[in-house]
CSV table of C-alpha atoms in Angstrom, one decimal:
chain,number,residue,atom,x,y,z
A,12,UNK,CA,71.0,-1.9,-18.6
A,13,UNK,CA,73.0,1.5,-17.8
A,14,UNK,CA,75.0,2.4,-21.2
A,15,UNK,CA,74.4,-1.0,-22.4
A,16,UNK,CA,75.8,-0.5,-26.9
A,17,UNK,CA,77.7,-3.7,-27.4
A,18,UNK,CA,75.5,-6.6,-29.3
A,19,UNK,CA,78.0,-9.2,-27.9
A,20,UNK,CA,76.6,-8.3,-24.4
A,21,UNK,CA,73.6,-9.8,-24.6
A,22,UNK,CA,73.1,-13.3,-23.3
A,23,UNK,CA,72.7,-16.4,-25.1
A,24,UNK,CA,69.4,-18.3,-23.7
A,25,UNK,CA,71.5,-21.9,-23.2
A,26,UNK,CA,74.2,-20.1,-20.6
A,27,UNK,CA,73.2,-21.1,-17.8
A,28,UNK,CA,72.5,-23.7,-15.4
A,29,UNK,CA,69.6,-25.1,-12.9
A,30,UNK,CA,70.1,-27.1,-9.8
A,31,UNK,CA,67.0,-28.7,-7.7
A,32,UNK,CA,67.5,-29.0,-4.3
A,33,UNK,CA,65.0,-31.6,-3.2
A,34,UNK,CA,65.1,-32.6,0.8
A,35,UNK,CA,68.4,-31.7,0.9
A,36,UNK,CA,70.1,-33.5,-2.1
A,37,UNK,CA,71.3,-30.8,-4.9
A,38,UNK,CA,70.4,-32.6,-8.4
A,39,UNK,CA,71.8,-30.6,-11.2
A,40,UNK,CA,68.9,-30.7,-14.2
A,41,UNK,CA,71.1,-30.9,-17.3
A,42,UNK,CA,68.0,-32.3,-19.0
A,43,UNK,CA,65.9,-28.7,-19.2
A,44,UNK,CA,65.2,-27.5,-22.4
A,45,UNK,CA,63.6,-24.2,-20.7
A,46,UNK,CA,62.9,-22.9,-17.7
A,47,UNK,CA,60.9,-19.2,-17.2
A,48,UNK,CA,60.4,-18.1,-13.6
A,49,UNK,CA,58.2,-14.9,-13.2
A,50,UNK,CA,57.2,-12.3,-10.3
A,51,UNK,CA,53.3,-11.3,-11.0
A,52,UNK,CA,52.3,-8.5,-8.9
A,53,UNK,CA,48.4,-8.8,-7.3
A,54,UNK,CA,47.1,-5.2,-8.5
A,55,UNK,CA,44.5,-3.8,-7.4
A,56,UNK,CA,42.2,-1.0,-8.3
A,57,UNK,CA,42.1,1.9,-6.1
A,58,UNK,CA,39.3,4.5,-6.8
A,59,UNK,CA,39.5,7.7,-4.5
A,60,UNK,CA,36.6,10.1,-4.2
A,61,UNK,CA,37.5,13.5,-6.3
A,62,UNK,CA,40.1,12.0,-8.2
A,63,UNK,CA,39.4,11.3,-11.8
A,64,UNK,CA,42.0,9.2,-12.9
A,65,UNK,CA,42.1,5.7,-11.7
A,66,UNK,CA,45.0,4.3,-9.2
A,67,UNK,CA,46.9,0.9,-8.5
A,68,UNK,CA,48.2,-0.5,-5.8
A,69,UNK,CA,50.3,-3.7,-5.3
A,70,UNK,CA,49.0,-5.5,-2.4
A,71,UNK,CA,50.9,-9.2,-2.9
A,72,UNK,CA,53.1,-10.6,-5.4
A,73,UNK,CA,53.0,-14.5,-6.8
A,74,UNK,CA,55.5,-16.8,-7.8
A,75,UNK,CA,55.4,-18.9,-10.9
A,76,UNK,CA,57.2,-20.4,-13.4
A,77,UNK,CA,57.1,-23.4,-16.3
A,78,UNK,CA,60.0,-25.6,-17.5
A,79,UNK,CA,60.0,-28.3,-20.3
A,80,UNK,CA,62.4,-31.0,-20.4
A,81,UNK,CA,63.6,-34.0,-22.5
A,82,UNK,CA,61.4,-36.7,-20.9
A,83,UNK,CA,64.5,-38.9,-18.9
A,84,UNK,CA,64.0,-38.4,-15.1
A,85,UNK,CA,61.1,-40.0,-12.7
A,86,UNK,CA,62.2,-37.6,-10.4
A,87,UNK,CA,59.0,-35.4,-10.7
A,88,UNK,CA,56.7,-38.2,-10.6
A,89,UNK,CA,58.0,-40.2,-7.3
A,90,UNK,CA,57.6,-36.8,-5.5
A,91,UNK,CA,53.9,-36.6,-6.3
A,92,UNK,CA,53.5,-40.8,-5.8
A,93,UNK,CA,55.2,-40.6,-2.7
A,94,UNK,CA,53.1,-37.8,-1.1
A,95,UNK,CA,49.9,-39.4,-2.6
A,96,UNK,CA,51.2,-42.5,-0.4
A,97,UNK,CA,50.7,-40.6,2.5
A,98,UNK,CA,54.5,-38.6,2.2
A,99,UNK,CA,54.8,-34.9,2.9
A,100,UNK,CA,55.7,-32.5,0.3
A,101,UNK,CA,59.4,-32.0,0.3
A,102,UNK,CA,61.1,-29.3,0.1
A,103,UNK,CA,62.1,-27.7,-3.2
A,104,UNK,CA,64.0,-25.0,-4.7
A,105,UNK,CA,65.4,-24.1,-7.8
A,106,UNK,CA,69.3,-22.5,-8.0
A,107,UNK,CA,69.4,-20.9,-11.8
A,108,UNK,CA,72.9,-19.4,-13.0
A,109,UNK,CA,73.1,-17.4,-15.8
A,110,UNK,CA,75.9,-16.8,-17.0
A,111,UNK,CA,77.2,-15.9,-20.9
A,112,UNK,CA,81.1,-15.7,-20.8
A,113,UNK,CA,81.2,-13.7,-23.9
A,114,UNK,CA,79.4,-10.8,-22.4
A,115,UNK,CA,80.6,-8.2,-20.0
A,116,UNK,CA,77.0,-7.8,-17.9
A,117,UNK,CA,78.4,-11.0,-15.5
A,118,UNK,CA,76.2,-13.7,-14.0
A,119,UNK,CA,72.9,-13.7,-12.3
A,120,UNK,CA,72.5,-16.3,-9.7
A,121,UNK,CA,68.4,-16.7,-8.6
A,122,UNK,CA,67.1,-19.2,-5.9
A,123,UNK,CA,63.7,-20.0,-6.3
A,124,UNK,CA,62.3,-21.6,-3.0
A,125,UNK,CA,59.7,-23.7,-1.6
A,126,UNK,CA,58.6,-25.3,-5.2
A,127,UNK,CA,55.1,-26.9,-5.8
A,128,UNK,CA,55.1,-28.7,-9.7
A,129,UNK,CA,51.4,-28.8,-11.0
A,130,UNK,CA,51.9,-31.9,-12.9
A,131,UNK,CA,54.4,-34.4,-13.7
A,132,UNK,CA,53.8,-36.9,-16.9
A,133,UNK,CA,53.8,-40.6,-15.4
A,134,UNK,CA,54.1,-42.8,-19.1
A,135,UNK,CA,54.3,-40.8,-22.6
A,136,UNK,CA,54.7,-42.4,-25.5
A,137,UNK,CA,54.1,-41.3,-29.1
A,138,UNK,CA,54.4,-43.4,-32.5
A,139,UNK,CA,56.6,-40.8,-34.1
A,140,UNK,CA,60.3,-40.8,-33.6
A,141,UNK,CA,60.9,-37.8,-32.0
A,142,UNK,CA,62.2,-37.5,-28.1
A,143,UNK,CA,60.1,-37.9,-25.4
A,144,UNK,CA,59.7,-34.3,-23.5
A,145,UNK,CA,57.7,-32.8,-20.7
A,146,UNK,CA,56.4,-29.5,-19.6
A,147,UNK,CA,54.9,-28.5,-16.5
A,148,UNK,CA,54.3,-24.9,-14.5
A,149,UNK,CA,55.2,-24.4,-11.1
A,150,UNK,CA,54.8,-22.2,-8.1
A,151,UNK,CA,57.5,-21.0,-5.9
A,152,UNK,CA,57.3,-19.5,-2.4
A,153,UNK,CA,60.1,-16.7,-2.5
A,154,UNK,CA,63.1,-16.0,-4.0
A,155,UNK,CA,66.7,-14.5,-3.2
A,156,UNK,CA,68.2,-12.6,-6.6
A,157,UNK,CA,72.0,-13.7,-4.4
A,158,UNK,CA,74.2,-12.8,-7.7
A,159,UNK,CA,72.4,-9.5,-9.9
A,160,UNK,CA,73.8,-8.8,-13.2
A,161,UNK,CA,77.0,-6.4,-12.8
A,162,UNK,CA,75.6,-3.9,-16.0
């Protein structure tokens, strides 16, 4: 961040929100705890004859992510059951907003698209009394960054 001084700048981790869009139907997931989506560049190893030092070159990028979430949705779940039933995959993305109104850097607005989940818990139960939560990693397809940061 260019010129970036003022500690009230920087963003608090629970400004922000997440919306699934699953076939169509925008379901806003109030119930995240956290949500991480990375780019990871494929790099690969590039030796050149009379050249001692090593290079690197970028040949594909992959998308992936994790969330974990208080356990209250079967949303996850009926996806997988219903395209183990014979179903097709829907389609997923992920709209994540950013957004700390005490700082001056402005919003970031992310779409995350064509989501595959690797799991999705079907029953937990556990004899302490805590809160049932779930975590799973995911893949996404692409991304749009539609909204950068202003700073």
């Amino acid at each position: 961040m260019a010129g970036f001084s003022k500690p009230g700048d920087v963003l608090a981790s629970n400004s922000g929100t997440v919306v699934a869009t699953v076939a169509g139907k925008n379901h806003k997931l109030g119930y995240l705890e956290e949500l991480t989506a990375k780019l990871e560049p494929n790099v690969e190893k590039v030796q050149i004859l009379g050249r001692r030092m090593a290079g690197h070159k970028v040949t594909s990028v992959e998308g992936t992510g994790s969330m974990k979430m208080f356990l209250v949705s079967s949303m996850w779940a009926q996806i997988i059951s219903d395209w183990k039933d014979g179903g097709a995959w829907p389609d997923i993305s992920f709209t994540v907003t950013i957004e700390d109104k005490g700082s001056n850097v402005g919003k970031q607005v992310v779409q995350l698209m064509g989501i595959t989940f690797e799991e999705a818990d079907l029953a937990t139960l556990s004899s302490d009394d805590g809160v049932l939560e779930a975590e799973t990693d995911f893949y996404f397809d692409d991304h749009k960054i539609i909204t950068p940061f202003a700073a």
